[in-house]
mmCIF file of C-alpha atoms in Angstrom:
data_model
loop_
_atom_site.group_PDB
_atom_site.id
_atom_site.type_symbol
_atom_site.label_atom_id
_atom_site.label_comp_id
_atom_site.label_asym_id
_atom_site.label_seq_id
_atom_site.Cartn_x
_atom_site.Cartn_y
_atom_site.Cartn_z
ATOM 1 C CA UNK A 1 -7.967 12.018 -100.645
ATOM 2 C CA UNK A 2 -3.959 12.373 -101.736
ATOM 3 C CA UNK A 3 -2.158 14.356 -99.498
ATOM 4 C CA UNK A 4 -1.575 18.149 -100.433
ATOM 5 C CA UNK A 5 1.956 18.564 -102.008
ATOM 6 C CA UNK A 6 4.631 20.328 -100.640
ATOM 7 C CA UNK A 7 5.653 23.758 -102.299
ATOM 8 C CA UNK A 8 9.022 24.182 -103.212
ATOM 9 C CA UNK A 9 11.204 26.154 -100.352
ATOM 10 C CA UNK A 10 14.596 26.422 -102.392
ATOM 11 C CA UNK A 11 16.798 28.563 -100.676
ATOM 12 C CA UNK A 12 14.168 29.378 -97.365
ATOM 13 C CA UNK A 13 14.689 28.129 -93.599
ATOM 14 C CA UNK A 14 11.211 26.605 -92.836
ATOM 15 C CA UNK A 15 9.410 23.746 -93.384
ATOM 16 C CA UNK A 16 7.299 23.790 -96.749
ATOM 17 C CA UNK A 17 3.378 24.654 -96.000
ATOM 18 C CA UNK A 18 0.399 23.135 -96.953
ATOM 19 C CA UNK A 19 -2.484 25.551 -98.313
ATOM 20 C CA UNK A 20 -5.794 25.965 -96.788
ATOM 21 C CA UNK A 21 -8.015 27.784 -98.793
ATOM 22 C CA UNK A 22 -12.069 28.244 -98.884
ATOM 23 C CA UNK A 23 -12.104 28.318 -103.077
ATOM 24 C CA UNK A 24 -10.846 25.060 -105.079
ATOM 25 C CA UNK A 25 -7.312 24.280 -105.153
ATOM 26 C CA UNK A 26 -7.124 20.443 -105.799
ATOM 27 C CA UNK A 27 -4.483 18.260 -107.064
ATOM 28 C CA UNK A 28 -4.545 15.351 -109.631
ATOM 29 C CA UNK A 29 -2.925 12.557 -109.553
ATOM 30 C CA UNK A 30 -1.734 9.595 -111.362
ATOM 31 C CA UNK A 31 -3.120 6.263 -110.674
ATOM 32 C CA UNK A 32 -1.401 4.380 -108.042
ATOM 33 C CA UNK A 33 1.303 2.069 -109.223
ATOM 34 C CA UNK A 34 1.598 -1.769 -109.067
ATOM 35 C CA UNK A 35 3.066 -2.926 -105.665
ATOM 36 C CA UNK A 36 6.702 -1.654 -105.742
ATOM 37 C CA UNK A 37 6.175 0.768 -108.052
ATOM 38 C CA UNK A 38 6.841 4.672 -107.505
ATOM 39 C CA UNK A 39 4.787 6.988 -105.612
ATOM 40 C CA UNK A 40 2.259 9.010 -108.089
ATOM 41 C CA UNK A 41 3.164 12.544 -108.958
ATOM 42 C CA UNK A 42 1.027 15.719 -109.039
ATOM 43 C CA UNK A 43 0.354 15.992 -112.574
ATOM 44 C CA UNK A 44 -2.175 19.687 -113.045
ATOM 45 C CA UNK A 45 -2.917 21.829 -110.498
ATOM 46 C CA UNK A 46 -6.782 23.123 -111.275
ATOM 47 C CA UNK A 47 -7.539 26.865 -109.884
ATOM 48 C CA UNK A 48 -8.119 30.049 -111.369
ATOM 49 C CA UNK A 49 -5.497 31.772 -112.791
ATOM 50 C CA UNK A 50 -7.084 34.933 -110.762
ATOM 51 C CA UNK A 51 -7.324 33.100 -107.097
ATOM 52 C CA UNK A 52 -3.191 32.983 -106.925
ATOM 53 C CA UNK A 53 -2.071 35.738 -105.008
ATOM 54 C CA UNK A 54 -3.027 37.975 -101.882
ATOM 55 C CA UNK A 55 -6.437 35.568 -101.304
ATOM 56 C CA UNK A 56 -4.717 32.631 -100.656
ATOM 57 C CA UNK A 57 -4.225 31.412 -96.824
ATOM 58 C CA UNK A 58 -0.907 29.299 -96.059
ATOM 59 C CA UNK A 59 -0.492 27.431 -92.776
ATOM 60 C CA UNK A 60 3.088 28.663 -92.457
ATOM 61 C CA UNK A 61 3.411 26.454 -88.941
ATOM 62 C CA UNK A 62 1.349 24.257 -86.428
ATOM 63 C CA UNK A 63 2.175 23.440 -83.380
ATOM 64 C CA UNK A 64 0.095 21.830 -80.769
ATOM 65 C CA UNK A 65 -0.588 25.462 -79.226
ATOM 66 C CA UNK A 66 -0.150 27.773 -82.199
ATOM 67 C CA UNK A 67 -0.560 28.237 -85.514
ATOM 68 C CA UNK A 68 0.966 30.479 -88.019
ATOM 69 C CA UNK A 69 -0.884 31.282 -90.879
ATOM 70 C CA UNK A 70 0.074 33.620 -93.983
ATOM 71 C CA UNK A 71 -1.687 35.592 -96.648
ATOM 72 C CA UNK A 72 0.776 37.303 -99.092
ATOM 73 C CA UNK A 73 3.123 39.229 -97.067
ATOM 74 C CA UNK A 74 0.606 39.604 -93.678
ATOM 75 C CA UNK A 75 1.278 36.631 -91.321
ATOM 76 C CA UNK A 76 -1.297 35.508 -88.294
ATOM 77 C CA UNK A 77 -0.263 34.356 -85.080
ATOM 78 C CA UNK A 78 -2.832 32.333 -83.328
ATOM 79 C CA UNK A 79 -2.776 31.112 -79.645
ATOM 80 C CA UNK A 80 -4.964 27.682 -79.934
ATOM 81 C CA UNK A 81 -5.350 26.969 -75.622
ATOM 82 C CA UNK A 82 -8.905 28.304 -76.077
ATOM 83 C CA UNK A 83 -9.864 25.855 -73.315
ATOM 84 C CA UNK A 84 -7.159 26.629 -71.479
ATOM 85 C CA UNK A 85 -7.604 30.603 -72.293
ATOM 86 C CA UNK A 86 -5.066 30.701 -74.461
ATOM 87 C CA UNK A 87 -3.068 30.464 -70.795
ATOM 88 C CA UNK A 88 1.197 30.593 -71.788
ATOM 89 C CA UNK A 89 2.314 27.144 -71.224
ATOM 90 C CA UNK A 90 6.258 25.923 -71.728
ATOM 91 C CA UNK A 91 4.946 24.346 -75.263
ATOM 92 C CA UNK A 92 3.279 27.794 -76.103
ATOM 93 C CA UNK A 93 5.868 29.765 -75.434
ATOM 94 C CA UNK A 94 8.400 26.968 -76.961
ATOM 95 C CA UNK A 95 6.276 27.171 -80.414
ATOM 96 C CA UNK A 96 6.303 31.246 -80.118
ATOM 97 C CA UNK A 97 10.103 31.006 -79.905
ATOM 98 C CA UNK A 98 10.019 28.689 -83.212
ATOM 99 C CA UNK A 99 7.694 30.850 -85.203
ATOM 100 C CA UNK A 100 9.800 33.900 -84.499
ATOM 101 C CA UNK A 101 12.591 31.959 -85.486
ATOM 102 C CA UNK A 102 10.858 30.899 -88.781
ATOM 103 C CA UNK A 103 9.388 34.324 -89.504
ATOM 104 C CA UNK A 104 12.838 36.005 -89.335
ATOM 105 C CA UNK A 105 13.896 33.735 -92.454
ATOM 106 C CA UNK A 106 10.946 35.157 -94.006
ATOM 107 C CA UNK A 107 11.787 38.753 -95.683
ATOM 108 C CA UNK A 108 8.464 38.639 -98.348
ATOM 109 C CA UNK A 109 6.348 38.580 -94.715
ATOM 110 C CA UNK A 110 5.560 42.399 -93.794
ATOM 111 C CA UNK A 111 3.396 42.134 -91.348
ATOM 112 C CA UNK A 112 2.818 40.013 -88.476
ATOM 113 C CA UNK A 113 -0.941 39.874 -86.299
ATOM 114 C CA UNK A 114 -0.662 38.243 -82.946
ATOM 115 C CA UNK A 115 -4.408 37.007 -81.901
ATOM 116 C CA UNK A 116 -5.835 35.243 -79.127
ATOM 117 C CA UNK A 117 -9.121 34.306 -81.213
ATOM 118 C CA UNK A 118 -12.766 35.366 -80.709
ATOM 119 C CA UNK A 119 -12.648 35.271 -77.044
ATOM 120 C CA UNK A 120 -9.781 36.588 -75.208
ATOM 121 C CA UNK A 121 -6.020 37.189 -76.193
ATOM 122 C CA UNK A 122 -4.069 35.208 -72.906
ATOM 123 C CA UNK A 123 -4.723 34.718 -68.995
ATOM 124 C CA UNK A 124 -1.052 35.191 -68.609
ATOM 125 C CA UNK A 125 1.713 32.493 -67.971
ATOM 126 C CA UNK A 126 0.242 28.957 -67.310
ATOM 127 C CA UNK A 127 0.411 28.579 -63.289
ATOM 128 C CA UNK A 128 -0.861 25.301 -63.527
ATOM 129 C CA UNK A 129 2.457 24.126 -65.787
ATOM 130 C CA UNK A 130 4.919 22.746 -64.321
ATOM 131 C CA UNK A 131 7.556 23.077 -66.354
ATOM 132 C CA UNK A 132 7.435 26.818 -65.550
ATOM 133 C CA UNK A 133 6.440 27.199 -62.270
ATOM 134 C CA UNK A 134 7.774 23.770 -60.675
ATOM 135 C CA UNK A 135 11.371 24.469 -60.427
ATOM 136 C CA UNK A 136 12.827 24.098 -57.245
ATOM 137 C CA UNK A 137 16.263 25.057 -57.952
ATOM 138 C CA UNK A 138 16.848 28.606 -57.668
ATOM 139 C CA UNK A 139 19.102 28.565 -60.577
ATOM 140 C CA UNK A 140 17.070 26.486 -63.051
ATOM 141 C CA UNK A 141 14.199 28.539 -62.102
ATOM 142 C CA UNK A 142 16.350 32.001 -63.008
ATOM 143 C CA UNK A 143 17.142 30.329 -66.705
ATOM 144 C CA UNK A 144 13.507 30.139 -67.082
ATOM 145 C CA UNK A 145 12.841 33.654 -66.242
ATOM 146 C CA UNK A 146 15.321 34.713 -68.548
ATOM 147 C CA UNK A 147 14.378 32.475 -71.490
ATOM 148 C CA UNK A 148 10.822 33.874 -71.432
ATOM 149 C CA UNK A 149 12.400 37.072 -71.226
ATOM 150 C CA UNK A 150 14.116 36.592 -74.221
ATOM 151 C CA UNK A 151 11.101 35.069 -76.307
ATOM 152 C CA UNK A 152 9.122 38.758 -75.031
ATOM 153 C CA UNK A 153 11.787 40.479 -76.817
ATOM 154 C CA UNK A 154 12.644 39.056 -79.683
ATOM 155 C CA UNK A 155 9.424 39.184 -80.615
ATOM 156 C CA UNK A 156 9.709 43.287 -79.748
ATOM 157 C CA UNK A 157 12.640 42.570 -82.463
ATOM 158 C CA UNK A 158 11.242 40.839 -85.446
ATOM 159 C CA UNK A 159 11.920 43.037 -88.677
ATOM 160 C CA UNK A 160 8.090 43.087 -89.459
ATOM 161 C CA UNK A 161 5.393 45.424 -88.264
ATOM 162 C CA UNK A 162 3.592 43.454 -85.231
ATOM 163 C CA UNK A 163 -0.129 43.898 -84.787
ATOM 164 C CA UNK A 164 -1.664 42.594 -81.264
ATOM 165 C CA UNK A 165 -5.334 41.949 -81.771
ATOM 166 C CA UNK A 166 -7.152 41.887 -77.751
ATOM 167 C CA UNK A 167 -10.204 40.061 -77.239
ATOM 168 C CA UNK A 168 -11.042 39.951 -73.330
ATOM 169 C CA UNK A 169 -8.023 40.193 -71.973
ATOM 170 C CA UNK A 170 -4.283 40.271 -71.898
ATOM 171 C CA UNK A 171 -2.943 39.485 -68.930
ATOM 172 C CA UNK A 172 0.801 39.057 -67.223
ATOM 173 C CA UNK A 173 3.343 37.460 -69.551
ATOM 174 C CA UNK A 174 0.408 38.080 -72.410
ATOM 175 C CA UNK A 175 0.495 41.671 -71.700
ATOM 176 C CA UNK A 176 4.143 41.859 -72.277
ATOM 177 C CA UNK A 177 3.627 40.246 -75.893
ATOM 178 C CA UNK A 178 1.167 42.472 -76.707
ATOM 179 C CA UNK A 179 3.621 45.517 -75.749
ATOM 180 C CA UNK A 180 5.948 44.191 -77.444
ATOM 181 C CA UNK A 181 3.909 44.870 -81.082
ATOM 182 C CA UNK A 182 4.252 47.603 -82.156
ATOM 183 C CA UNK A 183 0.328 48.309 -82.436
ATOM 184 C CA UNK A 184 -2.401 46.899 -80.597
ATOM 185 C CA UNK A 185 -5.603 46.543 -81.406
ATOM 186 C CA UNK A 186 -8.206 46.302 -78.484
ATOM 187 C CA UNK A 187 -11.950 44.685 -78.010
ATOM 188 C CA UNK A 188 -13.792 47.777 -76.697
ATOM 189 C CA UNK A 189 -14.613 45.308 -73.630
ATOM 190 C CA UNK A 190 -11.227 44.162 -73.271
ATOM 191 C CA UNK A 191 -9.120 44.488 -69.974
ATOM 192 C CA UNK A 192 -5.682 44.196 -69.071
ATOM 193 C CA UNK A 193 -4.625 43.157 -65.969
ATOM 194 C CA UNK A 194 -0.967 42.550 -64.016
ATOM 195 C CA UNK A 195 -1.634 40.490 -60.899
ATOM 196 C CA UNK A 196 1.913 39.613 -60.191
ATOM 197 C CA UNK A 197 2.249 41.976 -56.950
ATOM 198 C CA UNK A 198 -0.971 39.602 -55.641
ATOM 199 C CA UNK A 199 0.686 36.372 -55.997
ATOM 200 C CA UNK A 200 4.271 37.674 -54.344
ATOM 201 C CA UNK A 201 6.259 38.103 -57.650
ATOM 202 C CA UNK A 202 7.591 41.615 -59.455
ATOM 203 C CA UNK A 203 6.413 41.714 -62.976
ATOM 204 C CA UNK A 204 9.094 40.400 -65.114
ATOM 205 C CA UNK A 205 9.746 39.141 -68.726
ATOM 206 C CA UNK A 206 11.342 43.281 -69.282
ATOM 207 C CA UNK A 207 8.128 44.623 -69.452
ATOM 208 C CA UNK A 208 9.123 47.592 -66.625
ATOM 209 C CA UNK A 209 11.183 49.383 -68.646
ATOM 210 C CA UNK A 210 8.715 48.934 -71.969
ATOM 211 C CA UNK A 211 5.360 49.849 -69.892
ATOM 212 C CA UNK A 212 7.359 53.276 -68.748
ATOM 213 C CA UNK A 213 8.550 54.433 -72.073
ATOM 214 C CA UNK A 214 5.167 53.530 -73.692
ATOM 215 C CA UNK A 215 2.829 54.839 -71.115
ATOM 216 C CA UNK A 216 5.117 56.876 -68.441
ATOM 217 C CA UNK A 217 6.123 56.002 -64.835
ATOM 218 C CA UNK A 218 3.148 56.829 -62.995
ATOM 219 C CA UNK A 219 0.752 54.691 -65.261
ATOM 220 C CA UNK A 220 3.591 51.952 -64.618
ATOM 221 C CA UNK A 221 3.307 52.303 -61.209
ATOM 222 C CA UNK A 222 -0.534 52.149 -61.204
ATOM 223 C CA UNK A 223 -0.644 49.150 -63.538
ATOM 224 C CA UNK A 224 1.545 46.931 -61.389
ATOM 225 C CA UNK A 225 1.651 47.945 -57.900
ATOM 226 C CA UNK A 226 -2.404 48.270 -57.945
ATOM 227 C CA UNK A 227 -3.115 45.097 -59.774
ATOM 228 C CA UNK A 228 -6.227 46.944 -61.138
ATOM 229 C CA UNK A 229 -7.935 45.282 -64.102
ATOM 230 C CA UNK A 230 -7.743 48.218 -66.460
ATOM 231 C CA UNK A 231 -10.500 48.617 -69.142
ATOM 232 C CA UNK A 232 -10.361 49.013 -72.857
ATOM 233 C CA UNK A 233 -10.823 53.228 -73.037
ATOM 234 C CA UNK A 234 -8.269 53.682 -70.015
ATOM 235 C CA UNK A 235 -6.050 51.911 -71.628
ATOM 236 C CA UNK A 236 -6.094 53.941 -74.772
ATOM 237 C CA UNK A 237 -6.320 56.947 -73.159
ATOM 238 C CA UNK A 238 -2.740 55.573 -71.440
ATOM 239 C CA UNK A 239 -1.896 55.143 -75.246
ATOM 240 C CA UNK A 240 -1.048 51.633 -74.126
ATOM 241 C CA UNK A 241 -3.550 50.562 -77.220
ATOM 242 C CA UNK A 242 -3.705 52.706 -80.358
ATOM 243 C CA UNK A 243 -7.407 51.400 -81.526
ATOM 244 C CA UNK A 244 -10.956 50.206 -80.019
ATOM 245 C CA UNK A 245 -13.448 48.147 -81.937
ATOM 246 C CA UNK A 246 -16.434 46.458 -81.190
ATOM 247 C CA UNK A 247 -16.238 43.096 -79.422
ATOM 248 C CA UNK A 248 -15.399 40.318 -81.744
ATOM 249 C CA UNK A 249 -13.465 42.848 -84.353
ATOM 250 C CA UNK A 250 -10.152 42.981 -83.383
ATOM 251 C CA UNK A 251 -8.822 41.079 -85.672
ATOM 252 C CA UNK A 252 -10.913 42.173 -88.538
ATOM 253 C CA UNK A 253 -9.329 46.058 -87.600
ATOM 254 C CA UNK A 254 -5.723 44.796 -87.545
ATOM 255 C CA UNK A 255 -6.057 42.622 -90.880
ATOM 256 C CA UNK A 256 -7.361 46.326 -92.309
ATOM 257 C CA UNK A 257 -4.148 47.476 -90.805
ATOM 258 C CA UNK A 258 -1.844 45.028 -91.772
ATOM 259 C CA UNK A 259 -3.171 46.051 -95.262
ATOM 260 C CA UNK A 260 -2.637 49.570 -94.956
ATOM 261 C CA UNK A 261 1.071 48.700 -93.769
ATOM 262 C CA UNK A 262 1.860 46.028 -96.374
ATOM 263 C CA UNK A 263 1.305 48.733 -99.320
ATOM 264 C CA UNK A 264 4.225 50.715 -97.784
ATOM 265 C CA UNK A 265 8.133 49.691 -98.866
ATOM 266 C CA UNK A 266 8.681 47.187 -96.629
ATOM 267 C CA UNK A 267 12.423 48.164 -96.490
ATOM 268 C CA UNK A 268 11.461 51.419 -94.797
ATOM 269 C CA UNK A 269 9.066 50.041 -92.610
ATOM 270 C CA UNK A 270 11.741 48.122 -91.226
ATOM 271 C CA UNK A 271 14.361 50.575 -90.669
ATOM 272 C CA UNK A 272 11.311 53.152 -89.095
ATOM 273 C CA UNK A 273 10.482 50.377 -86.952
ATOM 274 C CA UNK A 274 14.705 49.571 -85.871
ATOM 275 C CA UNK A 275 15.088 53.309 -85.103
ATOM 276 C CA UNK A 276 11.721 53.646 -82.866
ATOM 277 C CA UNK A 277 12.845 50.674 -80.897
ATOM 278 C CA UNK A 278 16.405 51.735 -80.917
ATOM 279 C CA UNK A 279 15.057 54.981 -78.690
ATOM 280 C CA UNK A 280 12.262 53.234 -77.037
ATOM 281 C CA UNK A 281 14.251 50.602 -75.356
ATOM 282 C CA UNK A 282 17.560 52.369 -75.232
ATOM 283 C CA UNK A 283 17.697 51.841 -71.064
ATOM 284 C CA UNK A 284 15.848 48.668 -71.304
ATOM 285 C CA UNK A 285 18.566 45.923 -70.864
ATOM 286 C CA UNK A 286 19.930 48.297 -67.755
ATOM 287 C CA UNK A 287 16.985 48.592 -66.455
ATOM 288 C CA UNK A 288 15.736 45.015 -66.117
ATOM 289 C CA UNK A 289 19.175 43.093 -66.220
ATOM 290 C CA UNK A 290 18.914 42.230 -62.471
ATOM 291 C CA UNK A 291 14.808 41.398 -62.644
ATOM 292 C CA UNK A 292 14.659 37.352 -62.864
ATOM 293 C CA UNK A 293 17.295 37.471 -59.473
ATOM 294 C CA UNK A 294 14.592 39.449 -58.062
ATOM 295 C CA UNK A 295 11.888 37.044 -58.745
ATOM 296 C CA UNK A 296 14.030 34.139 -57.408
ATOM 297 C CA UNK A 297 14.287 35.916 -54.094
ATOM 298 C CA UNK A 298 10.921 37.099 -53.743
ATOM 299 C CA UNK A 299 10.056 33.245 -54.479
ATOM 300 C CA UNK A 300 12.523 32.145 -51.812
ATOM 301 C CA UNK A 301 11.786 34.363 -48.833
ATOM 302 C CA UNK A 302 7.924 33.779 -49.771
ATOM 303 C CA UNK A 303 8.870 30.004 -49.673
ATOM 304 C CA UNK A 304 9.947 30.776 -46.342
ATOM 305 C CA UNK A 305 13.790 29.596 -47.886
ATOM 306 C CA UNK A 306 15.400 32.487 -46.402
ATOM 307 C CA UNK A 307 18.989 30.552 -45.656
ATOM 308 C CA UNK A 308 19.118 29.990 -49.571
ATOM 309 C CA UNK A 309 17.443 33.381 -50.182
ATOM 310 C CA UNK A 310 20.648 34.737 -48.261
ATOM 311 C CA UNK A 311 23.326 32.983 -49.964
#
C-alpha cells in the first residue's frame, strides 16, 4: 500500500500530518518506474466532496508516549502509557513540551482536549524513571524541577481553550496539568489524589499557588497536607472540576464542549482566556519561585545528606 502523502505546510512550524480517517480517503498512483526512474506521484485524490472538513481526523504528532490528533480547529491530546497508567515519564513530559511547542504555531486550532483514554487520566510523575528521579546532584536535580515546572505552565499558557478529560484519576504532576486547563471534565468515579507529603516531598511543578486561587486556601491545605484521595462530587463541589459524566464519557462531554467553544471568535476566546489567567496567577511566580530549592532540601535531609543540605 503507497505511503499516505504529505500535505502541504507552506508557511507553518510543524511537521506535515498524515490523515487517519474511518471513511475512504485513498490515493492513486502511477505505476512504478523502471529502475532509476523517479518516484510515482499522487495523481487523484478519491473522497467525497462532502467528507472534507470538520469530520476529518489528522494525526497532528506521535511520539512514543503521546499523540496529538486534530479535527478542524479542536485538537486531542492523548497520553499513550496505558500500561504504564499513563504514569509522566522524562519522554512524556519531553513530547508534551513539543506538542505545546507545535500547537502554539497553530492559530486555526481553538481548542485543545487533554485525555488520559478510557481508563484513567495519569498516576502522577513516573517514580520508576530515572531520568527524573535518579539525580544525585542537587543542582541537576533543581533544573529538573524547574523544567517540569515550566512544561505545567506553559501549557496553563497556550492561546487555545484547554479541556482536561479525567478518567480514574489524576494524580501529582497529572493533577497540575489538569489545573492548568482551563476546564475539566471529570469521570463521575474519578479521584484525585496528591501524595507528595507521604513520600517526603512538597507538591511542586507551581501548582500551590494555582490550587489556592482555583479552589481557596483551606481546600489547598486539605488536598496536600492530608493526602486524601478526593472523589469526583467533592471535587466539583471544590469547583476544582466544572462537569461530571458517567464513567467512560469524559471525553465524549469535552469534545461537546470543545464544539460549543470552537463556534465562538476564536480571537476573543483568546484574549478572555489571557485576562482570566492574567488575574488568576497574578502572585503565582512569587509565590512558588523558591519551591524546587525546597524539594532539593527536603530530598537531602530525607537522604540523610544534611552537610550538603546545609551548604
Amino acid at each position: 500500500m503507497p505511503p499516505t502523502p504529505r500535505k502541504s505546510n507552506a508557511g507553518r512550524n510543524w511537521p506535515a500530518c498524515t490523515t487517519s480517517r474511518s471513511i475512504e480517503y485513498a490515493w492513486t498512483y502511477e505505476p512504478l518506474p523502471p529502475e532509476g526512474g523517479s518516484l510515482p506521484r499522487p495523481m487523484v485524490a478519491r473522497h467525497r466532496a462532502a467528507d472534507i472538513g470538520h469530520d476529518m481526523k489528522e494525526r497532528f504528532f506521535k511520539g512514543s508516549a503521546l499523540e496529538v490528533t486534530r479535527t478542524g480547529p479542536v485538537a486531542t491530546v492523548t497520553f499513550m502509557r496505558e500500561q504504564q497508567r499513563n504514569a509522566l515519564n522524562a519522554a512524556l513530559l519531553h513530547e508534551l513540551d513539543d506538542s505545546i511547542r507545535l500547537l502554539r504555531a497553530a492559530p486555526d486550532i481553538t481548542v485543545v482536549i487533554l485525555t488520559g483514554g478510557e481508563r484513567y487520566f495519569s498516576a502522577g510523575a513516573d517514580r520508576k524513571d530515572p531520568a527524573l528521579f535518579g539525580e544525585h546532584d542537587p543542582q541537576q536535580r533543581r533544573l529538573g524541577l524547574i523544567a517540569r515546572s515550566d512544561i505545567a505552565r506553559s501549557w496553563g499558557e497556550l492561546p487555545q481553550v484547554t479541556i482536561a478529560a479525567i478518567e480514574g484519576y489524576a494524580v501529582g504532576g497529572a493533577l497540575t496539568i489538569a489545573l492548568s486547563c482551563d476546564f475539566r471534565v471529570m469521570a463521575e468515579d474519578a479521584f484525585i489524589y496528591v501524595p507528595e507529603i507521604d513520600i517526603g516531598m512538597p507538591y511542586g511543578w507551581s501548582t500551590l499557588p494555582r490550587l489556592a486561587a482555583l479552589a481557596g486556601p483551606s481546600v489547598a491545605r486539605r488536598l496536600v497536607m492530608l493526602a486524601e484521595r478526593i472523589p469526583a462530587p467533592q471535587v466539583l463541589e471544590w469547583k476544582l472540576a466544572d462537569y461530571l459524566t458517567a464513567p467512560g464519557l469524559s471525553l465524549a462531554r469535552a469534545s461537546e464542549l470543545a464544539s460549543q467553544l470552537a463556534a465562538k471568535p476564536a480571537l476573543v476566546l483568546y484574549m478572555l482566556k489571557r485576562s482570566i489567567n492574567a488575574l488568576q496567577n497574578a502572585l503565582s511566580s512569587l509565590a512558588s519561585h523558591g519551591e524546587a530549592d525546597q524539594a532539593v532540601l527536603c530530598h537531602l535531609a530525607l537522604s540523610g545528606d544534611r552537610h550538603t543540605a546545609a551548604q
